[in-house]
Amino acid sequence: MRRVILLFFVFLFQMSFSQAQMLNISGTVISSDDGATIPGVSVLIKGTTRGTTTDISGKFKLAGVDLFATLIVSCLGFDRLEVIVQGKTEFAIQLKPSVTRLDEFVVTALGVKRQKREIGYSTEKNRNR
C-alpha cells in the first residue's frame, strides 16, 4: 500500500512540475525599416501546429508555450525569423523586409464565360469539352 501511495505522490509531483514549465507569452511584431506594426504575421511554435496571427495592431498572445520552445515568425514580404522563448513572456520582434519582392503578378479568372468578341485578348479553346 505504501508503494501505491508513494507512486501516486511521485506522479502528482511530476504533473505539477510539467505544468510549471508552460508559459503564457505575448508580444508585438514591427518592421525594422520604419518601426510600424505588422498585422497578419504568423507566429507558430516550431514542431507543432499551434500558433496564432498578429491582430491589427501587430500584437499576439499564445498560451501554454513550453519554456524552451522556438517561435517561427513569418509574413509575406518579410524574412522568416526564429525566436527562442527561454522563459521570456514579453517579446518585441522586428522583421526585416525581404530582399526578393514581387514586381508583377497576373490575376486570372477560371470558369468565367464570355463571348469571344467581348474578350480583348486572344484565348485558347479547349477542344476536350
Coordinates of N, CA, C and O in Angstrom, one line a residue:
M1 N 0.8 -1.2 0.0 CA 0.0 0.0 0.0 C 0.9 1.3 0.0 O 0.5 2.3 -0.6
R2 N 2.0 1.2 0.7 CA 2.9 2.3 0.8 C 3.4 2.7 -0.6 O 3.6 3.8 -1.0
R3 N 3.7 1.6 -1.4 CA 4.3 1.8 -2.7 C 3.2 2.6 -3.6 O 3.6 3.4 -4.4
V4 N 2.0 2.2 -3.5 CA 0.9 2.8 -4.3 C 0.8 4.3 -3.9 O 0.7 5.2 -4.8
I5 N 0.8 4.6 -2.7 CA 0.8 6.0 -2.2 C 2.0 6.8 -2.7 O 1.9 7.9 -3.1
L6 N 3.2 6.1 -2.5 CA 4.4 6.8 -3.0 C 4.4 7.1 -4.5 O 4.7 8.1 -4.9
L7 N 4.0 6.1 -5.3 CA 3.9 6.3 -6.7 C 2.8 7.4 -7.1 O 3.0 8.1 -8.0
F8 N 1.8 7.4 -6.3 CA 0.7 8.5 -6.6 C 1.3 9.9 -6.3 O 1.2 10.8 -7.1
F9 N 2.1 10.0 -5.3 CA 2.7 11.3 -5.0 C 3.8 11.7 -6.0 O 3.9 12.8 -6.4
V10 N 4.6 10.7 -6.4 CA 5.6 11.0 -7.4 C 4.9 11.4 -8.7 O 5.3 12.3 -9.4
F11 N 3.8 10.7 -9.1 CA 3.1 11.1 -10.3 C 2.5 12.5 -10.2 O 2.6 13.3 -11.1
L12 N 1.9 12.8 -9.0 CA 1.3 14.1 -8.8 C 2.4 15.2 -8.8 O 2.2 16.3 -9.4
F13 N 3.6 14.9 -8.3 CA 4.7 15.9 -8.3 C 5.1 16.1 -9.7 O 5.4 17.3 -10.1
Q14 N 5.3 15.1 -10.5 CA 5.7 15.2 -11.9 C 4.7 16.0 -12.7 O 5.1 16.8 -13.6
M15 N 3.4 15.8 -12.5 CA 2.4 16.5 -13.2 C 2.5 18.0 -12.9 O 2.4 18.9 -13.8
S16 N 2.6 18.3 -11.6 CA 2.7 19.8 -11.2 C 4.0 20.4 -11.8 O 4.0 21.6 -12.2
F17 N 5.1 19.6 -11.8 CA 6.3 20.2 -12.4 C 6.2 20.4 -13.9 O 6.7 21.4 -14.4
S18 N 5.6 19.5 -14.6 CA 5.4 19.7 -16.0 C 4.5 20.9 -16.4 O 4.7 21.6 -17.3
Q19 N 3.5 21.2 -15.5 CA 2.6 22.3 -15.7 C 3.3 23.6 -15.4 O 3.0 24.7 -16.0
A20 N 4.3 23.6 -14.6 CA 5.1 24.8 -14.2 C 5.9 25.3 -15.4 O 6.4 26.4 -15.4
Q21 N 6.2 24.5 -16.3 CA 7.1 24.9 -17.4 C 6.3 25.5 -18.6 O 6.9 25.8 -19.6
M22 N 5.0 25.6 -18.5 CA 4.3 26.2 -19.6 C 4.1 27.7 -19.3 O 3.8 28.1 -18.2
L23 N 4.2 28.5 -20.3 CA 4.1 30.0 -20.2 C 3.0 30.5 -21.1 O 2.6 30.0 -22.1
N24 N 2.5 31.7 -20.7 CA 1.6 32.5 -21.5 C 2.5 33.6 -22.0 O 3.0 34.4 -21.2
I25 N 2.6 33.7 -23.3 CA 3.5 34.7 -23.9 C 2.7 35.7 -24.7 O 1.6 35.4 -25.2
S26 N 3.2 36.9 -24.9 CA 2.6 37.9 -25.8 C 3.7 38.8 -26.3 O 4.8 38.7 -25.9
G27 N 3.4 39.5 -27.3 CA 4.4 40.4 -28.0 C 3.8 41.2 -29.1 O 2.6 41.1 -29.4
T28 N 4.7 42.0 -29.7 CA 4.4 42.9 -30.8 C 5.4 42.6 -31.9 O 6.6 42.5 -31.6
V29 N 4.9 42.6 -33.1 CA 5.8 42.4 -34.3 C 5.8 43.7 -35.1 O 4.8 44.3 -35.4
I30 N 7.0 44.3 -35.3 CA 7.2 45.5 -36.0 C 8.2 45.4 -37.2 O 9.0 44.4 -37.2
S31 N 8.1 46.3 -38.1 CA 9.1 46.3 -39.2 C 10.4 47.0 -38.8 O 10.3 48.0 -38.1
S32 N 11.5 46.4 -39.2 CA 12.8 47.0 -38.9 C 13.0 48.3 -39.7 O 13.9 49.1 -39.3
D33 N 12.3 48.4 -40.8 CA 12.5 49.6 -41.6 C 12.0 50.9 -41.0 O 12.8 51.9 -40.8
D34 N 10.7 50.9 -40.7 CA 10.1 52.1 -40.2 C 9.5 52.0 -38.8 O 8.9 53.0 -38.3
G35 N 9.6 50.8 -38.2 CA 9.0 50.7 -36.8 C 7.5 50.5 -36.8 O 7.0 50.5 -35.7
A36 N 6.9 50.4 -37.9 CA 5.4 50.2 -37.9 C 5.0 48.8 -37.6 O 5.8 47.9 -37.9
T37 N 3.9 48.7 -36.9 CA 3.4 47.3 -36.5 C 2.9 46.6 -37.8 O 2.5 47.2 -38.7
I38 N 3.0 45.3 -37.7 CA 2.7 44.5 -38.9 C 1.5 43.6 -38.5 O 1.7 42.7 -37.7
P39 N 0.3 43.8 -39.1 CA -0.8 42.9 -38.8 C -0.7 41.6 -39.7 O -0.1 41.7 -40.8
G40 N -1.3 40.5 -39.2 CA -1.4 39.3 -40.0 C -0.1 38.5 -40.1 O 0.0 37.6 -41.0
V41 N 0.8 38.7 -39.1 CA 2.0 37.9 -39.1 C 1.7 36.6 -38.4 O 1.0 36.5 -37.4
S42 N 2.2 35.5 -39.0 CA 2.1 34.2 -38.5 C 3.1 33.9 -37.4 O 4.3 34.0 -37.6
V43 N 2.7 33.5 -36.2 CA 3.6 33.1 -35.1 C 3.2 31.7 -34.7 O 2.2 31.4 -34.1
L44 N 4.1 30.7 -35.1 CA 3.9 29.3 -34.8 C 5.0 28.8 -33.8 O 6.1 29.3 -33.8
I45 N 4.6 27.8 -33.1 CA 5.5 27.1 -32.2 C 6.2 26.0 -33.0 O 5.5 25.1 -33.6
K46 N 7.5 26.0 -33.1 CA 8.2 25.1 -34.0 C 8.0 23.6 -33.6 O 8.0 23.3 -32.4
G47 N 7.7 22.8 -34.6 CA 7.5 21.4 -34.3 C 6.1 21.0 -34.0 O 5.8 19.9 -33.7
T48 N 5.2 22.0 -34.0 CA 3.8 21.8 -33.7 C 2.9 22.5 -34.7 O 3.4 23.2 -35.6
T49 N 1.6 22.3 -34.6 CA 0.7 23.0 -35.5 C 0.0 24.2 -34.7 O -0.9 24.8 -35.2
R50 N 0.5 24.4 -33.5 CA -0.1 25.5 -32.7 C 0.5 26.8 -33.0 O 1.7 26.9 -33.2
G51 N -0.3 27.8 -33.1 CA 0.2 29.2 -33.4 C -1.0 30.2 -33.4 O -2.1 29.9 -33.1
T52 N -0.6 31.4 -33.8 CA -1.6 32.5 -33.9 C -1.1 33.5 -35.0 O -0.1 33.3 -35.5
T53 N -1.9 34.5 -35.2 CA -1.5 35.6 -36.1 C -1.6 36.9 -35.3 O -2.4 37.0 -34.3
T54 N -0.9 37.9 -35.7 CA -1.0 39.2 -35.0 C -2.3 39.9 -35.4 O -2.8 39.8 -36.5
D55 N -2.8 40.7 -34.5 CA -4.0 41.5 -34.8 C -3.7 42.7 -35.6 O -2.6 42.9 -36.0
I56 N -4.6 43.6 -35.7 CA -4.5 44.8 -36.5 C -3.4 45.8 -35.9 O -2.8 46.5 -36.7
S57 N -3.1 45.6 -34.6 CA -2.0 46.5 -34.0 C -0.7 45.7 -33.9 O 0.2 46.2 -33.2
G58 N -0.6 44.6 -34.6 CA 0.6 43.8 -34.6 C 0.9 43.0 -33.3 O 2.0 42.6 -33.1
K59 N -0.1 42.8 -32.4 CA 0.1 42.1 -31.2 C -0.4 40.7 -31.3 O -1.3 40.4 -32.0
F60 N 0.3 39.8 -30.5 CA -0.1 38.4 -30.4 C -0.1 37.9 -29.0 O 0.6 38.5 -28.2
K61 N -0.8 36.8 -28.8 CA -0.8 36.1 -27.5 C -0.9 34.6 -27.7 O -1.6 34.1 -28.6
L62 N -0.1 33.8 -27.0 CA -0.1 32.4 -27.0 C -0.1 31.8 -25.6 O 0.7 32.3 -24.8
A63 N -0.9 30.9 -25.3 CA -1.0 30.3 -24.0 C -0.4 28.8 -24.1 O -0.5 28.2 -25.1
G64 N 0.2 28.4 -23.0 CA 0.7 27.0 -22.9 C 1.9 26.8 -23.7 O 2.0 25.7 -24.3
V65 N 2.8 27.7 -23.7 CA 4.1 27.6 -24.5 C 5.1 27.0 -23.6 O 5.3 27.4 -22.5
D66 N 5.9 26.0 -24.1 CA 7.0 25.4 -23.4 C 8.1 26.4 -23.1 O 8.3 27.3 -23.9
L67 N 8.7 26.2 -22.0 CA 9.8 27.1 -21.5 C 10.9 27.3 -22.5 O 11.5 28.4 -22.7
F68 N 11.2 26.2 -23.2 CA 12.4 26.3 -24.2 C 11.9 26.1 -25.6 O 12.6 25.6 -26.5
A69 N 10.7 26.5 -25.9 CA 10.1 26.4 -27.3 C 10.8 27.4 -28.2 O 11.4 28.4 -27.8
T70 N 10.6 27.2 -29.5 CA 11.1 28.2 -30.5 C 9.9 28.7 -31.3 O 9.1 27.8 -31.8
L71 N 9.8 30.0 -31.5 CA 8.7 30.6 -32.3 C 9.2 30.8 -33.7 O 10.3 31.3 -33.9
I72 N 8.4 30.5 -34.7 CA 8.7 30.8 -36.1 C 7.7 32.0 -36.5 O 6.5 31.8 -36.5
V73 N 8.3 33.1 -36.8 CA 7.6 34.3 -37.1 C 7.8 34.6 -38.6 O 8.9 34.7 -39.1
S74 N 6.7 34.6 -39.4 CA 6.8 34.8 -40.8 C 5.6 35.6 -41.3 O 4.5 35.6 -40.8
C75 N 5.9 36.3 -42.4 CA 4.9 37.2 -43.1 C 5.4 37.4 -44.5 O 6.6 37.5 -44.8
L76 N 4.4 37.5 -45.4 CA 4.7 37.7 -46.9 C 5.4 39.1 -47.0 O 4.9 40.1 -46.5
G77 N 6.5 39.1 -47.7 CA 7.3 40.3 -47.9 C 8.3 40.6 -46.8 O 9.0 41.6 -46.9
F78 N 8.5 39.7 -45.8 CA 9.5 39.8 -44.8 C 10.2 38.5 -44.6 O 9.7 37.4 -44.9
D79 N 11.5 38.6 -44.1 CA 12.3 37.4 -43.9 C 11.7 36.6 -42.7 O 11.2 37.2 -41.7
R80 N 11.8 35.3 -42.8 CA 11.3 34.5 -41.7 C 12.3 34.5 -40.5 O 13.5 34.6 -40.7
L81 N 11.8 34.5 -39.3 CA 12.6 34.7 -38.1 C 12.3 33.6 -37.1 O 11.1 33.3 -36.9
E82 N 13.3 33.0 -36.4 CA 13.1 32.1 -35.3 C 13.5 32.7 -34.0 O 14.6 33.2 -33.9
V83 N 12.6 32.7 -33.0 CA 12.9 33.3 -31.7 C 12.8 32.2 -30.7 O 11.8 31.5 -30.6
I84 N 13.8 32.1 -29.8 CA 13.8 31.1 -28.7 C 13.1 31.8 -27.5 O 13.5 32.9 -27.1
V85 N 12.2 31.1 -26.9 CA 11.4 31.6 -25.8 C 12.3 31.8 -24.5 O 12.3 32.9 -23.9
Q86 N 13.0 30.8 -24.1 CA 13.9 30.9 -22.9 C 13.3 31.5 -21.7 O 13.9 32.3 -21.0
G87 N 12.1 31.2 -21.4 CA 11.4 31.7 -20.2 C 10.9 33.1 -20.3 O 10.3 33.6 -19.3
K88 N 11.1 33.8 -21.4 CA 10.5 35.2 -21.5 C 9.0 35.1 -21.8 O 8.5 34.2 -22.4
T89 N 8.3 36.1 -21.3 CA 6.9 36.2 -21.6 C 6.5 37.4 -22.4 O 5.4 37.4 -23.0
E90 N 7.3 38.4 -22.6 CA 7.1 39.5 -23.5 C 8.1 39.6 -24.6 O 9.3 39.5 -24.3
F91 N 7.6 39.8 -25.8 CA 8.5 39.9 -26.9 C 8.3 41.1 -27.8 O 7.1 41.5 -27.9
A92 N 9.3 41.7 -28.3 CA 9.3 42.8 -29.3 C 10.1 42.3 -30.4 O 11.3 42.3 -30.4
I93 N 9.4 41.8 -31.5 CA 10.1 41.2 -32.6 C 10.1 42.1 -33.8 O 9.1 42.7 -34.2
Q94 N 11.3 42.3 -34.4 CA 11.5 43.1 -35.6 C 11.7 42.2 -36.8 O 12.6 41.3 -36.8
L95 N 10.9 42.4 -37.8 CA 11.1 41.6 -39.1 C 11.7 42.5 -40.1 O 11.4 43.7 -40.3
K96 N 12.7 41.9 -40.8 CA 13.3 42.7 -41.9 C 12.6 42.4 -43.2 O 12.1 41.3 -43.5
P97 N 12.4 43.5 -44.0 CA 11.7 43.3 -45.3 C 12.6 42.3 -46.2 O 13.8 42.3 -46.1
S98 N 11.9 41.5 -47.0 CA 12.6 40.5 -47.8 C 13.3 41.2 -49.0 O 12.7 42.1 -49.5
V99 N 14.4 40.6 -49.4 CA 15.1 41.2 -50.5 C 14.4 40.8 -51.8 O 14.3 41.7 -52.7
T100 N 13.8 39.6 -51.9 CA 13.1 39.3 -53.1 C 11.7 39.7 -52.9 O 10.9 39.3 -52.1
R101 N 11.3 40.6 -53.8 CA 9.9 41.2 -53.8 C 9.2 40.9 -55.1 O 9.9 40.7 -56.1
L102 N 7.9 40.9 -55.0 CA 7.1 40.7 -56.2 C 7.1 42.0 -57.0 O 6.6 43.0 -56.5
D103 N 7.5 41.9 -58.3 CA 7.4 43.1 -59.1 C 6.1 43.2 -59.8 O 5.4 44.2 -59.9
E104 N 5.7 42.0 -60.4 CA 4.5 42.0 -61.2 C 3.8 40.7 -60.8 O 4.4 39.7 -60.5
F105 N 2.5 40.7 -61.0 CA 1.7 39.5 -60.9 C 0.5 39.5 -61.7 O 0.0 40.6 -62.1
V106 N -0.1 38.4 -62.1 CA -1.2 38.4 -63.0 C -2.3 37.6 -62.3 O -2.1 36.6 -61.7
V107 N -3.5 38.2 -62.4 CA -4.7 37.6 -61.8 C -5.5 37.1 -62.9 O -5.9 37.8 -63.9
T108 N -5.9 35.8 -62.9 CA -6.7 35.2 -63.9 C -8.0 34.7 -63.3 O -8.0 34.4 -62.1
A109 N -9.0 34.6 -64.0 CA -10.3 34.0 -63.6 C -10.6 32.8 -64.4 O -10.8 32.9 -65.6
L110 N -10.7 31.7 -63.7 CA -11.0 30.5 -64.4 C -12.5 30.2 -64.4 O -13.2 30.5 -63.4
G111 N -13.1 29.7 -65.4 CA -14.5 29.4 -65.4 C -15.4 30.6 -65.8 O -16.6 30.5 -65.7
V112 N -14.9 31.7 -66.1 CA -15.7 32.9 -66.5 C -16.0 32.7 -68.0 O -15.1 32.5 -68.8
K113 N -17.3 32.7 -68.3 CA -17.7 32.6 -69.7 C -18.1 33.9 -70.3 O -18.9 34.6 -69.8
R114 N -17.4 34.2 -71.4 CA -17.7 35.5 -72.1 C -17.8 35.1 -73.6 O -17.2 34.2 -74.1
Q115 N -18.4 36.0 -74.3 CA -18.5 35.9 -75.8 C -17.1 36.2 -76.3 O -16.3 37.0 -75.7
K116 N -16.7 35.6 -77.4 CA -15.4 35.8 -77.9 C -15.1 37.2 -78.3 O -14.0 37.8 -78.1
R117 N -16.1 37.9 -78.7 CA -16.0 39.3 -79.2 C -15.8 40.2 -78.0 O -15.3 41.4 -78.1
E118 N -16.2 39.8 -76.8 CA -16.0 40.7 -75.6 C -14.6 40.6 -75.0 O -14.3 41.5 -74.2
I119 N -13.9 39.6 -75.3 CA -12.5 39.5 -74.7 C -11.6 40.2 -75.6 O -11.5 40.1 -76.8
G120 N -10.8 41.1 -75.0 CA -9.9 42.0 -75.7 C -8.5 41.4 -75.9 O -7.6 42.0 -76.3
Y121 N -8.4 40.1 -75.7 CA -7.1 39.4 -75.9 C -7.4 38.0 -76.4 O -8.5 37.5 -76.3
S122 N -6.4 37.4 -77.0 CA -6.6 36.1 -77.6 C -6.6 35.0 -76.5 O -5.9 35.1 -75.5
T123 N -7.5 34.0 -76.7 CA -7.6 32.9 -75.7 C -7.5 31.6 -76.5 O -7.7 31.5 -77.7
E124 N -7.2 30.6 -75.8 CA -7.1 29.2 -76.4 C -8.3 28.5 -76.1 O -8.9 28.5 -75.0
K125 N -8.8 27.7 -77.1 CA -10.0 26.9 -77.0 C -9.6 25.6 -76.4 O -8.7 25.0 -76.9
N126 N -10.5 25.0 -75.5 CA -10.3 23.7 -75.0 C -11.2 22.8 -75.8 O -12.4 22.8 -75.7
R127 N -10.6 21.9 -76.6 CA -11.4 21.1 -77.5 C -11.9 19.8 -76.8 O -12.7 19.1 -77.4
N128 N -11.5 19.6 -75.6 CA -12.0 18.3 -74.9 C -13.3 18.5 -74.3 O -13.9 17.6 -73.8
R129 N -13.9 19.6 -74.3 CA -15.2 19.9 -73.6 C -16.3 19.8 -74.6 O -16.5 20.0 -75.6

